[in-house]
XYZ file of N, CA and C in Angstrom:
444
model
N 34.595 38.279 56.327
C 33.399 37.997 55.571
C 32.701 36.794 56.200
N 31.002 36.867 56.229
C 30.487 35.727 56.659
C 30.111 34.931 55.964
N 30.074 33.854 56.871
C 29.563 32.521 55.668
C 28.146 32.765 54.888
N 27.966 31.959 53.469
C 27.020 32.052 53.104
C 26.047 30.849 53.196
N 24.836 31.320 53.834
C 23.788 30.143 53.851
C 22.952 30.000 52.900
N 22.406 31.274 52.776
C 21.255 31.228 51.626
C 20.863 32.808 51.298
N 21.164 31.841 49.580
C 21.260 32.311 47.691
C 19.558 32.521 47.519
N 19.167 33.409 46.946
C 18.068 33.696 46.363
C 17.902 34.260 45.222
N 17.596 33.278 44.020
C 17.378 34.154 43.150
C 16.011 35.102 42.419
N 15.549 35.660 41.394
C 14.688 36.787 41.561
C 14.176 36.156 40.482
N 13.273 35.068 39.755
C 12.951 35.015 38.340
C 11.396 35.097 37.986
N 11.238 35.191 36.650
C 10.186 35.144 36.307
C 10.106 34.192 34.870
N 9.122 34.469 33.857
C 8.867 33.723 32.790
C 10.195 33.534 31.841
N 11.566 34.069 32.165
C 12.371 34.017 31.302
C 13.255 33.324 30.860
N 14.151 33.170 29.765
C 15.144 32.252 29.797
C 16.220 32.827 30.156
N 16.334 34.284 30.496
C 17.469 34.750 31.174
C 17.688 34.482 33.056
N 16.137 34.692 33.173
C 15.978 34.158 35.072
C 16.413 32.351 35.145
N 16.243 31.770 33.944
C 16.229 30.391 33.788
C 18.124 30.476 34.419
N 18.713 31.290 33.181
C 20.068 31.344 33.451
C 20.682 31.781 34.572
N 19.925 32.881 35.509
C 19.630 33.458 36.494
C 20.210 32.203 37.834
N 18.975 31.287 37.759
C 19.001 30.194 38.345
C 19.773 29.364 38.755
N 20.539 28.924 36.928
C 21.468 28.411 37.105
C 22.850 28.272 37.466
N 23.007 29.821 37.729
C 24.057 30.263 38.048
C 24.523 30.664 39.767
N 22.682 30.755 40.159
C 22.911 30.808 41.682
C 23.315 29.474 42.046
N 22.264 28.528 41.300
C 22.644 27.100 41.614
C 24.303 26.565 42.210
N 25.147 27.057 40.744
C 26.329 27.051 40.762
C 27.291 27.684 42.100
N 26.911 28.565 42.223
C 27.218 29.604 43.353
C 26.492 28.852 44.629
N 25.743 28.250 45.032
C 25.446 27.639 46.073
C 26.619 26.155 46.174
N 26.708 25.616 44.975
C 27.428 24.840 44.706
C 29.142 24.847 44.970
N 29.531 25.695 44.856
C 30.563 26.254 45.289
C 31.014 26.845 46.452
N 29.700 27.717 47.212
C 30.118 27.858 47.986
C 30.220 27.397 50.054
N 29.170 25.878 49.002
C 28.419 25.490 50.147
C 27.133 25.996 50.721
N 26.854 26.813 49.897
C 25.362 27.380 50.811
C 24.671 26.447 51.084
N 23.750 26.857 52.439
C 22.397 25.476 52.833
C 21.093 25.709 52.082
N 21.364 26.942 51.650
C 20.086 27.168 50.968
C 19.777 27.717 49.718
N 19.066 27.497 48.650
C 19.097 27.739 47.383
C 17.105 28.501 47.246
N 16.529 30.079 47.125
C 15.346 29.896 47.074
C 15.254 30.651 45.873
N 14.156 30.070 44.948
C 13.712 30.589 43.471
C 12.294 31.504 43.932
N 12.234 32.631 44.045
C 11.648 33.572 44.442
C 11.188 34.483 43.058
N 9.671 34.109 42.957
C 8.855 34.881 41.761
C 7.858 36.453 42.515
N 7.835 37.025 42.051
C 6.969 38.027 42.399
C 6.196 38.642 41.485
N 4.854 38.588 42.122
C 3.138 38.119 41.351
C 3.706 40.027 41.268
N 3.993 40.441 39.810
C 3.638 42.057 39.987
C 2.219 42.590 39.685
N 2.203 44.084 40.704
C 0.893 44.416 40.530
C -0.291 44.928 39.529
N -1.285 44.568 39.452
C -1.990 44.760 38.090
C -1.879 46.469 37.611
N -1.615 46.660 36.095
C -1.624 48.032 35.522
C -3.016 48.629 35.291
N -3.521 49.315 35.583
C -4.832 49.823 35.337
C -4.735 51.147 34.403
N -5.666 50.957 33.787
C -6.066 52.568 32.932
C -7.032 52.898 32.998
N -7.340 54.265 33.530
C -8.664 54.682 33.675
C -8.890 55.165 35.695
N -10.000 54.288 35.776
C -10.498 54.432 36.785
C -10.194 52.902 37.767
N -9.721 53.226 39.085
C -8.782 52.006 39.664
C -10.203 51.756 40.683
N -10.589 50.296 40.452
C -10.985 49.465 41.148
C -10.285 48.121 41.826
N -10.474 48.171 43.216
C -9.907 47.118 43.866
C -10.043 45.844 43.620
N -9.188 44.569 43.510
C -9.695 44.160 42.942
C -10.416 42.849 43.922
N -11.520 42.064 43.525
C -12.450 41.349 44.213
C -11.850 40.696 45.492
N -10.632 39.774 44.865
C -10.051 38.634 45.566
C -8.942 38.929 45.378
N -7.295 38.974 46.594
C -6.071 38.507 46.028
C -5.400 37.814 45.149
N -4.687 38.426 44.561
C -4.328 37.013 43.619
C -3.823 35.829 43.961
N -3.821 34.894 43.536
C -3.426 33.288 44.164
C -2.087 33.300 44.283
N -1.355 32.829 45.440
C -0.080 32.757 45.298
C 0.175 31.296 44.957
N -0.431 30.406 44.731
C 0.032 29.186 44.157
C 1.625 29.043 43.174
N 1.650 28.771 43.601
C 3.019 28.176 42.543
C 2.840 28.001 41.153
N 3.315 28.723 39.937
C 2.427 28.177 38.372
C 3.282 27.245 37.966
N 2.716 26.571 37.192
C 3.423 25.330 36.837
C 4.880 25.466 36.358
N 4.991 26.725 35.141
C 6.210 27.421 34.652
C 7.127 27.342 35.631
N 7.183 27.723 37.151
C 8.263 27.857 37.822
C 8.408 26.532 38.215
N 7.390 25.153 38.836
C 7.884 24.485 39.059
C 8.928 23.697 38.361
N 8.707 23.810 36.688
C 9.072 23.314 35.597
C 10.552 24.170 35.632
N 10.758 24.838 35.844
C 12.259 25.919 35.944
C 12.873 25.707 37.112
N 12.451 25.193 38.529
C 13.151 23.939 39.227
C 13.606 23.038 39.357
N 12.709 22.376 38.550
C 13.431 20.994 38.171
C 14.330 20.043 38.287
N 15.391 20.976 37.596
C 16.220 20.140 37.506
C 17.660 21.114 38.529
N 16.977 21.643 39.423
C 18.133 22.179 39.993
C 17.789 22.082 41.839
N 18.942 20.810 42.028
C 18.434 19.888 43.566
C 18.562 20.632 44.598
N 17.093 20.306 45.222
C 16.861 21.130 46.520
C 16.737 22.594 46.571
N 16.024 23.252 45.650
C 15.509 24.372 45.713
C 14.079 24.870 46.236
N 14.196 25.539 46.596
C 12.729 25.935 47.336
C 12.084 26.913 46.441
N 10.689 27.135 46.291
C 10.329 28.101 45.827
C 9.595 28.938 46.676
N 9.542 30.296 46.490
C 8.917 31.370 47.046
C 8.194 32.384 46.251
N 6.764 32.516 46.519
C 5.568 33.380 45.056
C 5.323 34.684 46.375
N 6.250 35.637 46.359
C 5.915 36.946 46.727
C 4.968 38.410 45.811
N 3.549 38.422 46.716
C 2.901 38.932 46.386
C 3.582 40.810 46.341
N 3.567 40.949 45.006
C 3.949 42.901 45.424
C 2.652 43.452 44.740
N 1.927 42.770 44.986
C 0.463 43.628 44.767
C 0.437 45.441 45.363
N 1.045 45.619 46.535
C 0.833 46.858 47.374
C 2.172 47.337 47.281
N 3.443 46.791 46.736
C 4.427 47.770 46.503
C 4.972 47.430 45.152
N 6.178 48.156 45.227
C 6.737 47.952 43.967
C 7.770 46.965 43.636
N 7.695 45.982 42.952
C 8.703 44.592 42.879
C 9.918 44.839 43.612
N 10.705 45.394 42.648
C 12.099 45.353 43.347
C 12.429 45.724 45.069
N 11.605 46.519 45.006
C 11.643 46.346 46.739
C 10.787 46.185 47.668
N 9.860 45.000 47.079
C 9.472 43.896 47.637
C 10.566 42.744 47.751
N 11.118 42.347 46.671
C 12.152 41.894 46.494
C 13.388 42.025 47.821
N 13.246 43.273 47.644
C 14.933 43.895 48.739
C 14.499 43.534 50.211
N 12.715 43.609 50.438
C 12.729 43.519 51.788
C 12.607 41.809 52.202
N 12.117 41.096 51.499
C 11.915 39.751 51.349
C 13.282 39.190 51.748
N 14.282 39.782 51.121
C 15.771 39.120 51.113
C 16.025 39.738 52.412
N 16.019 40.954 53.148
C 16.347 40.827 54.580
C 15.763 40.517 55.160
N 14.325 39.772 54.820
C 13.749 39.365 55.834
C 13.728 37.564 56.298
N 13.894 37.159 55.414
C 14.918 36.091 54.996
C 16.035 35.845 55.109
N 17.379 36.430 55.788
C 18.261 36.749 55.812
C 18.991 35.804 54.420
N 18.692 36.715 53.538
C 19.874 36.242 51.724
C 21.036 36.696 52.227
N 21.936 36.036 52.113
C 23.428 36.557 51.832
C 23.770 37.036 50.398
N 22.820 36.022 49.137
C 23.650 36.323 48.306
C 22.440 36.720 47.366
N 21.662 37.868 46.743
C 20.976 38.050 45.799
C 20.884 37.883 44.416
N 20.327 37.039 43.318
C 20.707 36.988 42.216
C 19.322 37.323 41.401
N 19.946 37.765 40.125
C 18.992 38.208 39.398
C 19.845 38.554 38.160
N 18.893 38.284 36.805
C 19.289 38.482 35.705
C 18.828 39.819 34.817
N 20.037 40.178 34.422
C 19.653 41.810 33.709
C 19.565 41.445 32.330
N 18.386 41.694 32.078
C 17.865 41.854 30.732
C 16.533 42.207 30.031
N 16.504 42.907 30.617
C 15.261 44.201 30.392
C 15.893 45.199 28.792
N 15.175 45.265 27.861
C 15.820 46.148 26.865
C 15.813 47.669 27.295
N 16.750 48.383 26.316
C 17.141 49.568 26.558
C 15.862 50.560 27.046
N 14.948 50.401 25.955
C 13.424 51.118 26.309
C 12.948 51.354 27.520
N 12.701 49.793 27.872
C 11.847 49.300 29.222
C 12.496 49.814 30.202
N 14.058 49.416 30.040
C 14.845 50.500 31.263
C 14.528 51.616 31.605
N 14.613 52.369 30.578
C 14.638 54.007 30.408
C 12.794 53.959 31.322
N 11.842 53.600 30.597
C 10.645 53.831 30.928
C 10.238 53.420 32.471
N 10.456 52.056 32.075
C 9.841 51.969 33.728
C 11.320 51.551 35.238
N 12.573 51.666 34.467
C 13.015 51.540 35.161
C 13.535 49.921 35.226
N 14.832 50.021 36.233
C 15.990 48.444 35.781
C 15.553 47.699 37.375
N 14.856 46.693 37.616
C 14.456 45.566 38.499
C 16.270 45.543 38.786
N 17.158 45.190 38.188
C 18.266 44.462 38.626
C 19.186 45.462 39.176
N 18.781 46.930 38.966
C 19.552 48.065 39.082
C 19.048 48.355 40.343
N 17.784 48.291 40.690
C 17.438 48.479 41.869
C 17.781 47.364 42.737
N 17.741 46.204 42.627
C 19.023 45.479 43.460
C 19.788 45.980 43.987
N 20.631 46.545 43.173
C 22.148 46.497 43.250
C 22.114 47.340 43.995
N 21.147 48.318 44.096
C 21.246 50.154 44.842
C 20.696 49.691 46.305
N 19.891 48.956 46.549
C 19.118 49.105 47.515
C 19.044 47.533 48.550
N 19.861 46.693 48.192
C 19.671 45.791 48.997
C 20.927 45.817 49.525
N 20.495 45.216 51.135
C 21.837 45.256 51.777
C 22.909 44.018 51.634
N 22.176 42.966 51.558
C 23.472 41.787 50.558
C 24.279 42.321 49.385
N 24.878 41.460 49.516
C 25.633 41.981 47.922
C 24.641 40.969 46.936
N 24.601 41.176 45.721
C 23.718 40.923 44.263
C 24.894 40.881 43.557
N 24.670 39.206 43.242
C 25.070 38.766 41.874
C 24.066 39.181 40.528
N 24.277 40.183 39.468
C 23.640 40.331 38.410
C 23.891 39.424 37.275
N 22.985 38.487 36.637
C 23.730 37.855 35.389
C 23.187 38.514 33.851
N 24.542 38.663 33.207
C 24.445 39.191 31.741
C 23.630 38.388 31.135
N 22.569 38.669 29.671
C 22.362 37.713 28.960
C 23.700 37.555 27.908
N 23.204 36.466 27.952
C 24.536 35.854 26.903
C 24.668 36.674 25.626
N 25.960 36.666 25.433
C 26.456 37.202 24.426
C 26.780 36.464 22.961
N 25.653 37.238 21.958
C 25.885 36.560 20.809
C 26.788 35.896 20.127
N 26.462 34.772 19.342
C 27.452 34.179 18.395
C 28.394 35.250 17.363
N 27.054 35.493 16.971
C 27.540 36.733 15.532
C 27.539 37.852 16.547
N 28.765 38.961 15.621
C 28.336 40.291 15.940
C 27.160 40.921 15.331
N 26.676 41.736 16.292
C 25.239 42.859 16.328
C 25.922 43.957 15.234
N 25.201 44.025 13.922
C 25.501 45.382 12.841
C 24.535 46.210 13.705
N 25.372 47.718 13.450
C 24.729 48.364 13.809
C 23.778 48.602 12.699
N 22.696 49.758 12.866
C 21.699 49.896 11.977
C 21.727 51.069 11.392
């Protein structure tokens, strides 16, 4: 097995990518990696109707939200990958080999629905990138879940 340099994780507005984060963090931490990158991807606009292009690219600026979800985790880089022209997750998959990631992370927690409908971001990880992918659970409740 080869050494690992650099952890990338996959987040967005969440407190599960938050956890996401922190766990690559950890995992860089452990395993020595040189590199730690927090990698957002601007997804592409949904249209209904009739598809017009749109004027200007969207800004890849950095939004404040992610810098604020860095923070406090030392020496991370951030990366705002545009998938305007494909589809996230493998924008995602090609970004990480193009980058050479050793270690992919990303947090599963998309509800049952959203899965079914549009499909699992973290599932397509797992299928299609050639690193191996760390997936993180959301945490598991205090109380047990009644069923309904």
């Amino acid at each position: 097995m080869s050494r690992i340099d650099h952890i990338a994780c996959c987040v967005d507005q969440s407190e599960a990518s938050l956890r996401g984060l922190h766990h690559a963090a950890r995992v860089r931490e452990q395993s020595g990696a040189a590199r730690l990158t927090a990698v957002h991807l601007i997804p592409p606009p949904v249209y209904v109707g009739v598809y017009y292009p749109p004027p200007e690219p969207p800004s890849q600026d950095i939004p404040d939200w992610l810098t604020e979800m860095v923070a406090d985790v030392p020496d991370c880089e951030i990366v705002v990958v545009d998938s305007y022209a494909n589809f996230p997750p493998a924008e995602a998959v090609a970004w990480a080999k193009e980058n050479d990631v050793d270690i992919l992370v990303a947090a599963s927690h998309q509800g049952f629905f959203k899965r079914m409908v549009m499909g699992s971001f973290a599932a397509y990880l797992a299928y299609h990138s050639e690193c191996p992918v760390l997936l993180v659970p959301p945490p598991v409740p205090d109380e047990p879940v009644e069923a309904a």
